[in-house]
mmCIF file of C-alpha atoms and ligand atoms in Angstrom:
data_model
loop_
_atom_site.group_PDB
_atom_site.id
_atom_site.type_symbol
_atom_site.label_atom_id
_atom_site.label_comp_id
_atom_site.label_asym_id
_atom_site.label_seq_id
_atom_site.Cartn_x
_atom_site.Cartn_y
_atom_site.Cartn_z
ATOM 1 C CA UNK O 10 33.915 -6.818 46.131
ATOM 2 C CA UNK O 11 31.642 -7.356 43.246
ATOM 3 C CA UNK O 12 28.011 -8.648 44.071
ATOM 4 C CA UNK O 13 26.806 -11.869 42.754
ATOM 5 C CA UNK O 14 24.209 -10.357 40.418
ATOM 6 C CA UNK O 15 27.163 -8.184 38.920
ATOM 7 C CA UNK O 16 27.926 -10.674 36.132
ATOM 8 C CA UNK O 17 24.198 -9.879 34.881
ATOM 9 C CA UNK O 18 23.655 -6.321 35.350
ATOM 10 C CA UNK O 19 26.902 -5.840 33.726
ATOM 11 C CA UNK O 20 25.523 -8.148 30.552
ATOM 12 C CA UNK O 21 22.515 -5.967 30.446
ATOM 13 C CA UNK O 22 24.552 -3.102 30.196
ATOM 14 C CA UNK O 23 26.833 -4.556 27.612
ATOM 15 C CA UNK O 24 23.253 -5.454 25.576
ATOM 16 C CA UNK O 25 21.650 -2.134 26.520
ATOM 17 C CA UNK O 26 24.397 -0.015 24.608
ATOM 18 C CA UNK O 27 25.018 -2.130 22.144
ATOM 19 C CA UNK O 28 21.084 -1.919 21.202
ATOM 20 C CA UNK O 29 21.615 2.237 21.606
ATOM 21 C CA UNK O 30 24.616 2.201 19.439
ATOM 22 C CA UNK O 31 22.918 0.285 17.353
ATOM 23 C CA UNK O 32 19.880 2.021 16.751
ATOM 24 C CA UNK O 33 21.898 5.504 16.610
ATOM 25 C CA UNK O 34 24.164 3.964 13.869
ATOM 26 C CA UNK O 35 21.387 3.361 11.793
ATOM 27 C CA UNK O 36 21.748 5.534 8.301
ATOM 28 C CA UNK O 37 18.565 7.682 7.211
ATOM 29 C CA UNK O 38 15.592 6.687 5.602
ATOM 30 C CA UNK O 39 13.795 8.643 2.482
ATOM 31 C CA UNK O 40 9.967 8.749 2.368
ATOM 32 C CA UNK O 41 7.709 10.249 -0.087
ATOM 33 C CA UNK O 42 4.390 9.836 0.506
ATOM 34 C CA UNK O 43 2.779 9.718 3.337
ATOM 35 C CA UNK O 44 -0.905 9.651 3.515
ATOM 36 C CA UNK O 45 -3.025 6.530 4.646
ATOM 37 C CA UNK O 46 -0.174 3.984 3.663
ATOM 38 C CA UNK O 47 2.824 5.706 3.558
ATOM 39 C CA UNK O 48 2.138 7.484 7.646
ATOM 40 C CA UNK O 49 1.879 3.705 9.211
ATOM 41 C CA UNK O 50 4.871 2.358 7.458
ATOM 42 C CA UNK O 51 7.066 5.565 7.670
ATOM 43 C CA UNK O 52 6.306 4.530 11.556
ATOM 44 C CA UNK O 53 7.166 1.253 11.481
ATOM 45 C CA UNK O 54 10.932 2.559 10.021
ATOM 46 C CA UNK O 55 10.952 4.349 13.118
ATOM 47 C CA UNK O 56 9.918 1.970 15.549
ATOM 48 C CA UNK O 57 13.331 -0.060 13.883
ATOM 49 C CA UNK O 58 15.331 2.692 14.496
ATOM 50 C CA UNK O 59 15.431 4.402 11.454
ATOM 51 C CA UNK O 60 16.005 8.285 11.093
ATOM 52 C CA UNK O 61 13.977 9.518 8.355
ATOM 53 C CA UNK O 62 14.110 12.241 5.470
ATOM 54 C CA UNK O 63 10.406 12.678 4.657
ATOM 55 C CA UNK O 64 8.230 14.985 1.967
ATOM 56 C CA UNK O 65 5.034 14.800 1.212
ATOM 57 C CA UNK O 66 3.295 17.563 -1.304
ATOM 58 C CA UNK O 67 0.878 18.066 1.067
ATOM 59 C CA UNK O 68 2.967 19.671 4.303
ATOM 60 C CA UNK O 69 0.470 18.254 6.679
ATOM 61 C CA UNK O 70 1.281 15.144 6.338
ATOM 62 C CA UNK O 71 4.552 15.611 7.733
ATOM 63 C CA UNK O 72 3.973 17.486 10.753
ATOM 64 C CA UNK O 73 3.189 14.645 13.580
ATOM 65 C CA UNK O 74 6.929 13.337 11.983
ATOM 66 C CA UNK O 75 8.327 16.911 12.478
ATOM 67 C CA UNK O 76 7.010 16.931 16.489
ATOM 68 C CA UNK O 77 8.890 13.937 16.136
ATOM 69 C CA UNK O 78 11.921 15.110 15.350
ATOM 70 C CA UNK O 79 12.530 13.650 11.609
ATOM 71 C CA UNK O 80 13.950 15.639 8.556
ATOM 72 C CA UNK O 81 10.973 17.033 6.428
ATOM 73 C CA UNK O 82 12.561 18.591 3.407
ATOM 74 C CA UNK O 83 11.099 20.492 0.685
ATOM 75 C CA UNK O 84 11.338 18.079 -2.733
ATOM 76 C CA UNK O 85 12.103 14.848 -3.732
ATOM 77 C CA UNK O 86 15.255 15.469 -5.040
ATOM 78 C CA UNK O 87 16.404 17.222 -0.991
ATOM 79 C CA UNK O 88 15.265 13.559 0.297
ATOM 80 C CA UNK O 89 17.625 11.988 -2.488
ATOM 81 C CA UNK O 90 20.300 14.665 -1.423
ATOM 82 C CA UNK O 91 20.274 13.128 2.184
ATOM 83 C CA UNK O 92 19.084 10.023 1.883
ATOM 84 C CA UNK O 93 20.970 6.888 -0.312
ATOM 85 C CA UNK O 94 17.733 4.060 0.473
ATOM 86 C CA UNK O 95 14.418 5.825 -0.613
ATOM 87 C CA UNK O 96 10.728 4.595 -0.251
ATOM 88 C CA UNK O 97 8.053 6.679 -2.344
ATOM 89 C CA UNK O 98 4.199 5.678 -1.450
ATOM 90 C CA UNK O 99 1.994 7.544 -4.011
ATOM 91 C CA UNK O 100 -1.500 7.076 -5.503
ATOM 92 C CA UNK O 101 -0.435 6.835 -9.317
ATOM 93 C CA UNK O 102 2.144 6.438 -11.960
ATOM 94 C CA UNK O 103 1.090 10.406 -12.937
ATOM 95 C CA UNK O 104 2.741 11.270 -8.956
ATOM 96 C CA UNK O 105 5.332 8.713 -9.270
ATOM 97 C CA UNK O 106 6.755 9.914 -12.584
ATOM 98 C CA UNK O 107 6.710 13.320 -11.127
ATOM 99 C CA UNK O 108 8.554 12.348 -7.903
ATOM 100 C CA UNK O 109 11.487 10.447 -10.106
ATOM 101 C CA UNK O 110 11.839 12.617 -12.946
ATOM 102 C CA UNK O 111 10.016 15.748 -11.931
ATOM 103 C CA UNK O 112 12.071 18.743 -12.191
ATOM 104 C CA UNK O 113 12.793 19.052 -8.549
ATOM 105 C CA UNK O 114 12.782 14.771 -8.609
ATOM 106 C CA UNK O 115 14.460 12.519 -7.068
ATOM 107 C CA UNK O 116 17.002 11.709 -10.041
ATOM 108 C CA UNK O 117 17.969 15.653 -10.307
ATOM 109 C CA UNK O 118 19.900 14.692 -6.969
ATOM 110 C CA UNK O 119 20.128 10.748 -6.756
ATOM 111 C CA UNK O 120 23.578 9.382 -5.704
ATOM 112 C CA UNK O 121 25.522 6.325 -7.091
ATOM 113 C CA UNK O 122 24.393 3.112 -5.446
ATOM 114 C CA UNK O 123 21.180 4.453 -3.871
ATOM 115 C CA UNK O 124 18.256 2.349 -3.464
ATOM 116 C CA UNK O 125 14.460 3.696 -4.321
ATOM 117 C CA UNK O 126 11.733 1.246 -3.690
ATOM 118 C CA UNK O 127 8.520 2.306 -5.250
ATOM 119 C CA UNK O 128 5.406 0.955 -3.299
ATOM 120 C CA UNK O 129 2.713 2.944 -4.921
ATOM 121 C CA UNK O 130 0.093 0.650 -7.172
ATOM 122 C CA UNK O 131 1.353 2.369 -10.583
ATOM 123 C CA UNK O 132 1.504 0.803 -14.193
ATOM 124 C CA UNK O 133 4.392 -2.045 -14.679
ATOM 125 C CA UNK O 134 5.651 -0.120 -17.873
ATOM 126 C CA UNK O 135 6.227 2.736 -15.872
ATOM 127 C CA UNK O 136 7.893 1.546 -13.263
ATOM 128 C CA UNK O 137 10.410 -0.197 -16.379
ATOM 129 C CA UNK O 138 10.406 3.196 -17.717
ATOM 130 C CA UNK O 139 11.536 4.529 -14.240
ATOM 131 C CA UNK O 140 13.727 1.781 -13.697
ATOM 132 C CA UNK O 141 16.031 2.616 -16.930
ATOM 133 C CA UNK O 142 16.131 6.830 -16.196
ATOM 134 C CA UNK O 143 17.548 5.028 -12.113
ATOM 135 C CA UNK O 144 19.937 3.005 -13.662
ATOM 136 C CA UNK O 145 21.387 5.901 -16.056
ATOM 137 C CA UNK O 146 22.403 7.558 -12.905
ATOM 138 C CA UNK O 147 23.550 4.694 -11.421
ATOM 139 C CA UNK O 148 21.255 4.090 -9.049
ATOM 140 C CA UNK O 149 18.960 1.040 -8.455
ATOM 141 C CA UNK O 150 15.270 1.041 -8.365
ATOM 142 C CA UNK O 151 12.394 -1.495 -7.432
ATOM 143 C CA UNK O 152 9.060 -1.445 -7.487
ATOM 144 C CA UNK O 153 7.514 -3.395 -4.254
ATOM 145 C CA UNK O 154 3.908 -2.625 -4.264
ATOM 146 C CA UNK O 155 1.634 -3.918 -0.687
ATOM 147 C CA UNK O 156 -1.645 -6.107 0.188
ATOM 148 C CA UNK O 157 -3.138 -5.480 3.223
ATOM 149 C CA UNK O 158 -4.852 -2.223 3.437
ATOM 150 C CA UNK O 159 -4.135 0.547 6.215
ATOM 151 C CA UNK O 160 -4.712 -2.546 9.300
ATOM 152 C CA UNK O 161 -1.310 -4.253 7.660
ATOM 153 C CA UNK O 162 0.424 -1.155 7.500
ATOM 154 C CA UNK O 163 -0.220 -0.099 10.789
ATOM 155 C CA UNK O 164 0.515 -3.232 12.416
ATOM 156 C CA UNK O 165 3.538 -3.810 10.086
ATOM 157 C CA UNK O 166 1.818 -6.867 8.184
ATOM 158 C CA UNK O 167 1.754 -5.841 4.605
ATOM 159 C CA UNK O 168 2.664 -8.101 2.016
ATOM 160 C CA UNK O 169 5.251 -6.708 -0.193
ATOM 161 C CA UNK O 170 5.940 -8.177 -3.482
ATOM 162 C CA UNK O 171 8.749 -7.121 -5.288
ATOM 163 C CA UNK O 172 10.702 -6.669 -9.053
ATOM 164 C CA UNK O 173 13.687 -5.614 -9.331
ATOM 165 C CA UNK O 174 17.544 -7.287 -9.750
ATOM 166 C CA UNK O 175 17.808 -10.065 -7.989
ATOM 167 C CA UNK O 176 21.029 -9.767 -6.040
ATOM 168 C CA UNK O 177 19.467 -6.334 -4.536
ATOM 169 C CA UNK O 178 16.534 -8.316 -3.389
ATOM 170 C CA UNK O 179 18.405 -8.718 0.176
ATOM 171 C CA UNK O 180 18.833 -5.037 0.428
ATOM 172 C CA UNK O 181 15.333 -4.462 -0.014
ATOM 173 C CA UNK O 182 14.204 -7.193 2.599
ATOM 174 C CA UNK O 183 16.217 -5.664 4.999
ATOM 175 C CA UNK O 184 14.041 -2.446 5.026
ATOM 176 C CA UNK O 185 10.800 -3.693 3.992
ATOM 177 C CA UNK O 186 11.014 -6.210 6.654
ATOM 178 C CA UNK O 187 10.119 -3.752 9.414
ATOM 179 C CA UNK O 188 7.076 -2.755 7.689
ATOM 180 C CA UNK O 189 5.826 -6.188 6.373
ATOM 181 C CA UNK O 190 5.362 -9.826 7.602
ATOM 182 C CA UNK O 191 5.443 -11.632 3.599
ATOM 183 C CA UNK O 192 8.218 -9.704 1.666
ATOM 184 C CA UNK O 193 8.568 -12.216 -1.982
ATOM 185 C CA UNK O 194 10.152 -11.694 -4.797
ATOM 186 C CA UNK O 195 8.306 -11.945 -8.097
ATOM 187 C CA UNK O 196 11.423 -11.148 -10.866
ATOM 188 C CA UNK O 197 12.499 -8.194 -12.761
ATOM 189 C CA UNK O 198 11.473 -5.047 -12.347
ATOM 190 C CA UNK O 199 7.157 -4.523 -12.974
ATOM 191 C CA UNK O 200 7.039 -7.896 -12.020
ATOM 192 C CA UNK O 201 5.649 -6.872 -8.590
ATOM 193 C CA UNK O 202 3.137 -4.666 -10.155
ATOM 194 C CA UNK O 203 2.120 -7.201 -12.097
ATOM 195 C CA UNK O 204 0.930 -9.699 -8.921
ATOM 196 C CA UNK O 205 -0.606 -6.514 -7.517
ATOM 197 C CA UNK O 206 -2.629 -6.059 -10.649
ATOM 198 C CA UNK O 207 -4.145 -9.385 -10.483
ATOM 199 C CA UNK O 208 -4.583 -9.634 -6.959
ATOM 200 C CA UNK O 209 -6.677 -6.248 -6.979
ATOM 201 C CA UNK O 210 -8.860 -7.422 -10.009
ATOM 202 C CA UNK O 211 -9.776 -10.579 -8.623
ATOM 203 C CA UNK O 212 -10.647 -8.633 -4.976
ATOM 204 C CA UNK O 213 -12.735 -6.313 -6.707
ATOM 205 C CA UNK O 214 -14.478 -8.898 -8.912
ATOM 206 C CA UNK O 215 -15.100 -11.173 -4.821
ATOM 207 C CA UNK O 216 -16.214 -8.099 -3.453
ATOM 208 C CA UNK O 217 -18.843 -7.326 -5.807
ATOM 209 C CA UNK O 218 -19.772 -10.716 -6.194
ATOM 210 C CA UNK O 219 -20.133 -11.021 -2.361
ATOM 211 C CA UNK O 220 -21.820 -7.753 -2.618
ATOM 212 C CA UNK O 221 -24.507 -9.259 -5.126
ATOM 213 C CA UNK O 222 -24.661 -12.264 -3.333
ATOM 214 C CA UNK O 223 -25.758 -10.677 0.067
ATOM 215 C CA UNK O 224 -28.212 -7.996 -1.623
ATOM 216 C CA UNK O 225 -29.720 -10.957 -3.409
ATOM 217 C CA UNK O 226 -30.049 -12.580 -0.032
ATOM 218 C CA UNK O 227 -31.550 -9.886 1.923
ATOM 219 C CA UNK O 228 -34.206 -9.492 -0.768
ATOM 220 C CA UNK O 229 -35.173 -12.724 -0.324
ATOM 221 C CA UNK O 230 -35.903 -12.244 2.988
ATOM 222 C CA UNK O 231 -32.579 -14.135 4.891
ATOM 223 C CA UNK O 232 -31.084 -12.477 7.626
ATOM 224 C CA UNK O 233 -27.966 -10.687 6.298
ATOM 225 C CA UNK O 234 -25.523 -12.094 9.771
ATOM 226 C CA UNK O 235 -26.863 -15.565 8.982
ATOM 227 C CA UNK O 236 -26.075 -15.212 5.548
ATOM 228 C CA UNK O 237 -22.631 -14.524 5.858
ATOM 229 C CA UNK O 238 -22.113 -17.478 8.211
ATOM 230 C CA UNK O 239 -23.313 -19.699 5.791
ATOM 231 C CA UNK O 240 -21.572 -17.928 2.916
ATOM 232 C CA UNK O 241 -18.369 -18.636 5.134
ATOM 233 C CA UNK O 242 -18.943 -22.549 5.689
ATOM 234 C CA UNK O 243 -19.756 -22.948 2.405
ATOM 235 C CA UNK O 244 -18.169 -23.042 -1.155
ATOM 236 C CA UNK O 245 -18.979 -18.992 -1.565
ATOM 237 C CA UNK O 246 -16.542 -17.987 1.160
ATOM 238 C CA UNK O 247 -13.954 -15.231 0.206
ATOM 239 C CA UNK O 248 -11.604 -12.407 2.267
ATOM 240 C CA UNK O 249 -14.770 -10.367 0.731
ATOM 241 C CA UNK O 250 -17.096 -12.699 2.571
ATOM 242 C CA UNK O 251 -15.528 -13.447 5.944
ATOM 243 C CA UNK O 252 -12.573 -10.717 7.096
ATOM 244 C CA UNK O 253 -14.097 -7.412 4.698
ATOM 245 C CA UNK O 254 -17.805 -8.100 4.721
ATOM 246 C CA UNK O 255 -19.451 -5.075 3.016
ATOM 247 C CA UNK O 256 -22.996 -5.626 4.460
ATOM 248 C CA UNK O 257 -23.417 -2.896 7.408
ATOM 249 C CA UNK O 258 -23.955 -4.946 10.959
ATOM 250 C CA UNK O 259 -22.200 -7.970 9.617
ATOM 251 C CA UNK O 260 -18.836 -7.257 11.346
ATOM 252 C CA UNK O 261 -17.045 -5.005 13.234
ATOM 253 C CA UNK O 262 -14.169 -3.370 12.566
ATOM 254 C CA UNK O 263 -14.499 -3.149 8.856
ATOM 255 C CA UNK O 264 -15.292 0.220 6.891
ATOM 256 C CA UNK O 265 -18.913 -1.472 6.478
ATOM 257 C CA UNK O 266 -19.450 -1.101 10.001
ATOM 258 C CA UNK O 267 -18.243 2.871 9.806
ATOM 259 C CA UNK O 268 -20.316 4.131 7.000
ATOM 260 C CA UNK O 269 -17.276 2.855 4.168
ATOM 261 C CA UNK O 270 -14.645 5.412 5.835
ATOM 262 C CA UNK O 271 -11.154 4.708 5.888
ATOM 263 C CA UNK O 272 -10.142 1.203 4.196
ATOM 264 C CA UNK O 273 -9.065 1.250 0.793
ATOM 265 C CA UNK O 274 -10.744 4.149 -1.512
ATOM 266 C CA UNK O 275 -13.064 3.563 -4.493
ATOM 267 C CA UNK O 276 -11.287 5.925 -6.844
ATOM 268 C CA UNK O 277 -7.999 4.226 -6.232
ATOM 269 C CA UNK O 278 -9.625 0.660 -6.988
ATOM 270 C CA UNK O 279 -10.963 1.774 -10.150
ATOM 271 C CA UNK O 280 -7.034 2.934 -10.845
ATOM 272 C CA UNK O 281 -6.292 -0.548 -9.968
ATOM 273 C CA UNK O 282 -8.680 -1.631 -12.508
ATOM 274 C CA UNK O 283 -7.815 0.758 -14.935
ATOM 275 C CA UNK O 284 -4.035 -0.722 -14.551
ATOM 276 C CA UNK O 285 -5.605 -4.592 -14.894
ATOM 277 C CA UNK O 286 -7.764 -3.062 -18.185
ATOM 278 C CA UNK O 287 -4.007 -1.407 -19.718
ATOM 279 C CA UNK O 288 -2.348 -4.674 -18.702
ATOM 280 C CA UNK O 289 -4.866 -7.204 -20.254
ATOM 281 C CA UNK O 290 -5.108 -4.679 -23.670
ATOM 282 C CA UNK O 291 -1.170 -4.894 -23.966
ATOM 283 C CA UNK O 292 -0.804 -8.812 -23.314
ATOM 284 C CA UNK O 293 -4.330 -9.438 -25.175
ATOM 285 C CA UNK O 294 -5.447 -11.172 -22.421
ATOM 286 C CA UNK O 295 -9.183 -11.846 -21.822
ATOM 287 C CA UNK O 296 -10.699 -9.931 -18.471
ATOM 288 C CA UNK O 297 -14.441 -10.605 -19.346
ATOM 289 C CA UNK O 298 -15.136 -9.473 -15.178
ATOM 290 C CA UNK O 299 -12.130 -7.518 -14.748
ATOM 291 C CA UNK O 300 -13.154 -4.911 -17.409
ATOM 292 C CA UNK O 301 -16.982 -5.631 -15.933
ATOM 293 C CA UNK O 302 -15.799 -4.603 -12.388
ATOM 294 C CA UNK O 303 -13.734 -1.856 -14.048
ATOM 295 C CA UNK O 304 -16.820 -0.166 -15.388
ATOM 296 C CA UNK O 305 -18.964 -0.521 -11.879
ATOM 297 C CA UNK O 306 -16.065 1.379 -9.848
ATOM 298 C CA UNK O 307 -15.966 3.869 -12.174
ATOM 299 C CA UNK O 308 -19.556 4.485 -12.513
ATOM 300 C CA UNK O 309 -19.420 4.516 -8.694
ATOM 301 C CA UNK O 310 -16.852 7.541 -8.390
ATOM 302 C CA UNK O 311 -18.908 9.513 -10.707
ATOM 303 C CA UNK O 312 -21.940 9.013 -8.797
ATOM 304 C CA UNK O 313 -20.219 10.344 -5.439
ATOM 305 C CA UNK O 314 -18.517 7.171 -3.771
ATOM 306 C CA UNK O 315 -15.214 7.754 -4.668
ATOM 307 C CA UNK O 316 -14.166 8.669 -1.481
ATOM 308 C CA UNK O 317 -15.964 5.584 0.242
ATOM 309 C CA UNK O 318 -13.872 2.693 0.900
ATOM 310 C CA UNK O 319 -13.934 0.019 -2.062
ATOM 311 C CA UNK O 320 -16.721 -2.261 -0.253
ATOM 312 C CA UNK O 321 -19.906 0.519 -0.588
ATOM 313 C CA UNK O 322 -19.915 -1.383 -3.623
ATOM 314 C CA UNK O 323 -23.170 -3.019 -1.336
ATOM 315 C CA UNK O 324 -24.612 0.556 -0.984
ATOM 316 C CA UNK O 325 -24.541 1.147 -4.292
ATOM 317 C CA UNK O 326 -26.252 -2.130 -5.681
ATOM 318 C CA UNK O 327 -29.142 -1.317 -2.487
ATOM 319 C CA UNK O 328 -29.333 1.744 -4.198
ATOM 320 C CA UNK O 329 -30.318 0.217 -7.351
ATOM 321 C CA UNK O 330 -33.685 -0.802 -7.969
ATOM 322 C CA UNK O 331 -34.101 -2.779 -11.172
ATOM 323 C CA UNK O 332 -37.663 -4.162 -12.730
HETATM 324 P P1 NAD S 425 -3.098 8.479 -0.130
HETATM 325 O O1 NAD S 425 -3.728 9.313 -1.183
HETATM 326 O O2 NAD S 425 -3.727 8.375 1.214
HETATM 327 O O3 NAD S 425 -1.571 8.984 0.126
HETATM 328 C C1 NAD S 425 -0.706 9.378 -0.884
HETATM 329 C C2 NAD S 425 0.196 10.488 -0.362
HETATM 330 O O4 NAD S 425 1.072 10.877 -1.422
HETATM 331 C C3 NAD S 425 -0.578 11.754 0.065
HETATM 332 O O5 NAD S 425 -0.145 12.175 1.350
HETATM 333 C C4 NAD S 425 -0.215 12.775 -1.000
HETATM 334 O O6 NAD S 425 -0.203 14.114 -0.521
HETATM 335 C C5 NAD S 425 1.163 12.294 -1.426
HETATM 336 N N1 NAD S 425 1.548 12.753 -2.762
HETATM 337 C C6 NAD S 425 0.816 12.765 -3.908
HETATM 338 N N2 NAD S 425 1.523 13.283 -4.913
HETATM 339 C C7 NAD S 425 2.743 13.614 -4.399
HETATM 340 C C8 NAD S 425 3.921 14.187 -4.941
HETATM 341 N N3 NAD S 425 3.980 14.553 -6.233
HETATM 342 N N4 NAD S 425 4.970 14.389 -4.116
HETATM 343 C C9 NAD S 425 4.916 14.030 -2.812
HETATM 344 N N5 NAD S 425 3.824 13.479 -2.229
HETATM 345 C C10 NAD S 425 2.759 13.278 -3.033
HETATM 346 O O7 NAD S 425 -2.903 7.041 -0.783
HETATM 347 P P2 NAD S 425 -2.670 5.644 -0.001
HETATM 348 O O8 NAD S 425 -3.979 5.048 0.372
HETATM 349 O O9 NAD S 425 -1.608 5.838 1.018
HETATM 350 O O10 NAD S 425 -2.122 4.736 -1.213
HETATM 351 C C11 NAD S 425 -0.815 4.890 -1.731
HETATM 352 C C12 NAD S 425 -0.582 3.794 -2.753
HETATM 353 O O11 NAD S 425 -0.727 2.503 -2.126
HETATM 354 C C13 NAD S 425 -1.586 3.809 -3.920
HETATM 355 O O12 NAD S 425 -0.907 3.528 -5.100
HETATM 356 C C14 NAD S 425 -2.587 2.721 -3.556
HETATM 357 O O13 NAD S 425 -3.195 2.148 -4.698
HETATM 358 C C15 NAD S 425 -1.701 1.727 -2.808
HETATM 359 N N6 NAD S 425 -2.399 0.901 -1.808
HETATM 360 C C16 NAD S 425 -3.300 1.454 -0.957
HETATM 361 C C17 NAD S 425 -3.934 0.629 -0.027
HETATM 362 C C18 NAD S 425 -4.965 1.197 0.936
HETATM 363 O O14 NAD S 425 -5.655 0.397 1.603
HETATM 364 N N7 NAD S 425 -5.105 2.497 1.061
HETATM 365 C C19 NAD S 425 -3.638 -0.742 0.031
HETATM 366 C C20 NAD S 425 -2.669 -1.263 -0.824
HETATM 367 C C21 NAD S 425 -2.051 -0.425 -1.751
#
């Protein structure tokens, strides 16, 4: 005689294996890349259920996935080999074009119908350029670069926005989904690259403006916590100002408040900036600030912040006495 509570434990059951069939079903996932943005999001594919086929140039980055028991293998093209949906997260175009069309790269081995999804920050023309060489094999490729810094990634909150055909757009959701809460399409491929650009410049201009703004401030003898509060009620208030303040003791939990480590690096800003400078020469479009901000993050790396997050932009202006 069956209990009364069979009806339900046999419904879990049902659920429970469908969920493990499920999850075991799942096909593999490629990923190249996987320093501070690419580790949190190759975990989040995990944490879906997705197997993964991962390289990374530098082998240590794929050891915690090894313990783990995920595929490392030892190029880009072995990943393409094993893997038909592929997600490379690099620093620049120079990496990216050497993943793709590298001579052990991911096209040498790419099969028909395969997805790559670039989410590096790289130049739109390349990723048009890489997009043709993908489609000659007749594969697809879209770029999808993120907002959110290393917080989003890790809590699987990054903002992807994406170029590419439209119809694969669904395709793409699907995956970038588990690593991102805002996934929007922006049009054909670069297009994503292109909303990345501008987003970047005008962060880096708010930054250094808040940056100004608070070392201005403290000069002048205001207290730099009350500052910021009134900064953040008033018409001044950016993301710079009130969730990434760059004054040390202003906030917690920011790269201020940990000497500038971690967060998002000052050489890969002034890439950023670099790509905003390339973009605005090609489409003769004025960046009077942009190619201002440009200048300070690269004067920055060369005098030894370029592996300080992007906000000791403060440090550096402290730093500067002027007469
Ligand atoms: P990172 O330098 O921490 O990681 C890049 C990884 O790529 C490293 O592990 C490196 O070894 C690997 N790599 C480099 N060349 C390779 C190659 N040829 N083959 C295989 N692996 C290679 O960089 P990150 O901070 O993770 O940033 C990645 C991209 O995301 C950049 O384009 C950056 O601009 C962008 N981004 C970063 C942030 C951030 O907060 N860090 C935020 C948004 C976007």
């Amino acid at each position: 005689m069956l209990s009364p509570g069979f009806p339900s434990v046999a419904l879990w059951v049902l659920v429970l294996s469908y969920m493990v069939m499920s999850v075991a079903s799942k096909t593999p996932i490629g990923f190249i890349g996987l320093g501070n943005m690419g580790n949190p999001m190759a975990k989040n594919l995990m944490k879906h259920g997705y197997p993964l086929i991962i390289y990374d140039v530098f082998p240590d980055a794929c050891k915690e996935f090894q313990e783990q028991g995920e595929q490392v293998v030892s190029s880009p093209a072995d990943v393409a080999e094993k893997a038909d949906r592929i997600i490379t997260m690099l620093p620049t175009s120079i990496n990216a074009i050497e993943v793709y069309s590298g001579v052990n790269g991911i096209l040498k081995k790419v099969k028909k119908g395969s997805l790559l999804i670039d989410s590096s920050t790289i130049d739109p023309t390349v990723s048009k350029e890489l997009a043709k060489e993908v489609e000659k094999m007749g594969a697809v490729f879209m770029d999808a670069p993120v907002s959110g810094g290393v917080g989003a990634a890790r809590s699987g909150n990054l903002t992807f926005m994406v170029g590419g055909i439209e119809e694969e757009f669904a395709a793409a959701q699907q995956l970038l989904g588990c690593m991102g809460s805002n996934v929007l399409y922006c049009g054909g491929v670069g297009t994503g690259q292109a909303a990345k650009i501008c987003n970047n410049m005008l962060l880096a201009i708010s930054m250094i403006g808040t940056a100004e703004a608070m070392n201005l401030g403290i000069r002048l003898g205001l207290d730099p916590k009350l500052l910021a509060k009134i900064l953040n009620m008033s018409s001044g208030r950016c993301w710079s100002s009130d969730t990434y303040n760059p004054v040390p003791g202003v906030m917690d939990g920011v790269p201020s408040a940990n000497n500038y480590q971690g967060g998002f690096g000052t050489t890969l800003m002034a890439k950023d900036l670099g790509l905003a400078q390339d973009s605005a020469t090609n489409t003769k479009s004025p960046i009077f600030l942009g190619s201002l901000a440009h200048q300070i993050y690269r004067i920055m790396c060369a005098k030894g912040y370029s592996k300080k997050d992007f906000s000791s932009v403060f440090q550096f202006l402290r730093e500067e006495e002027t007469f």
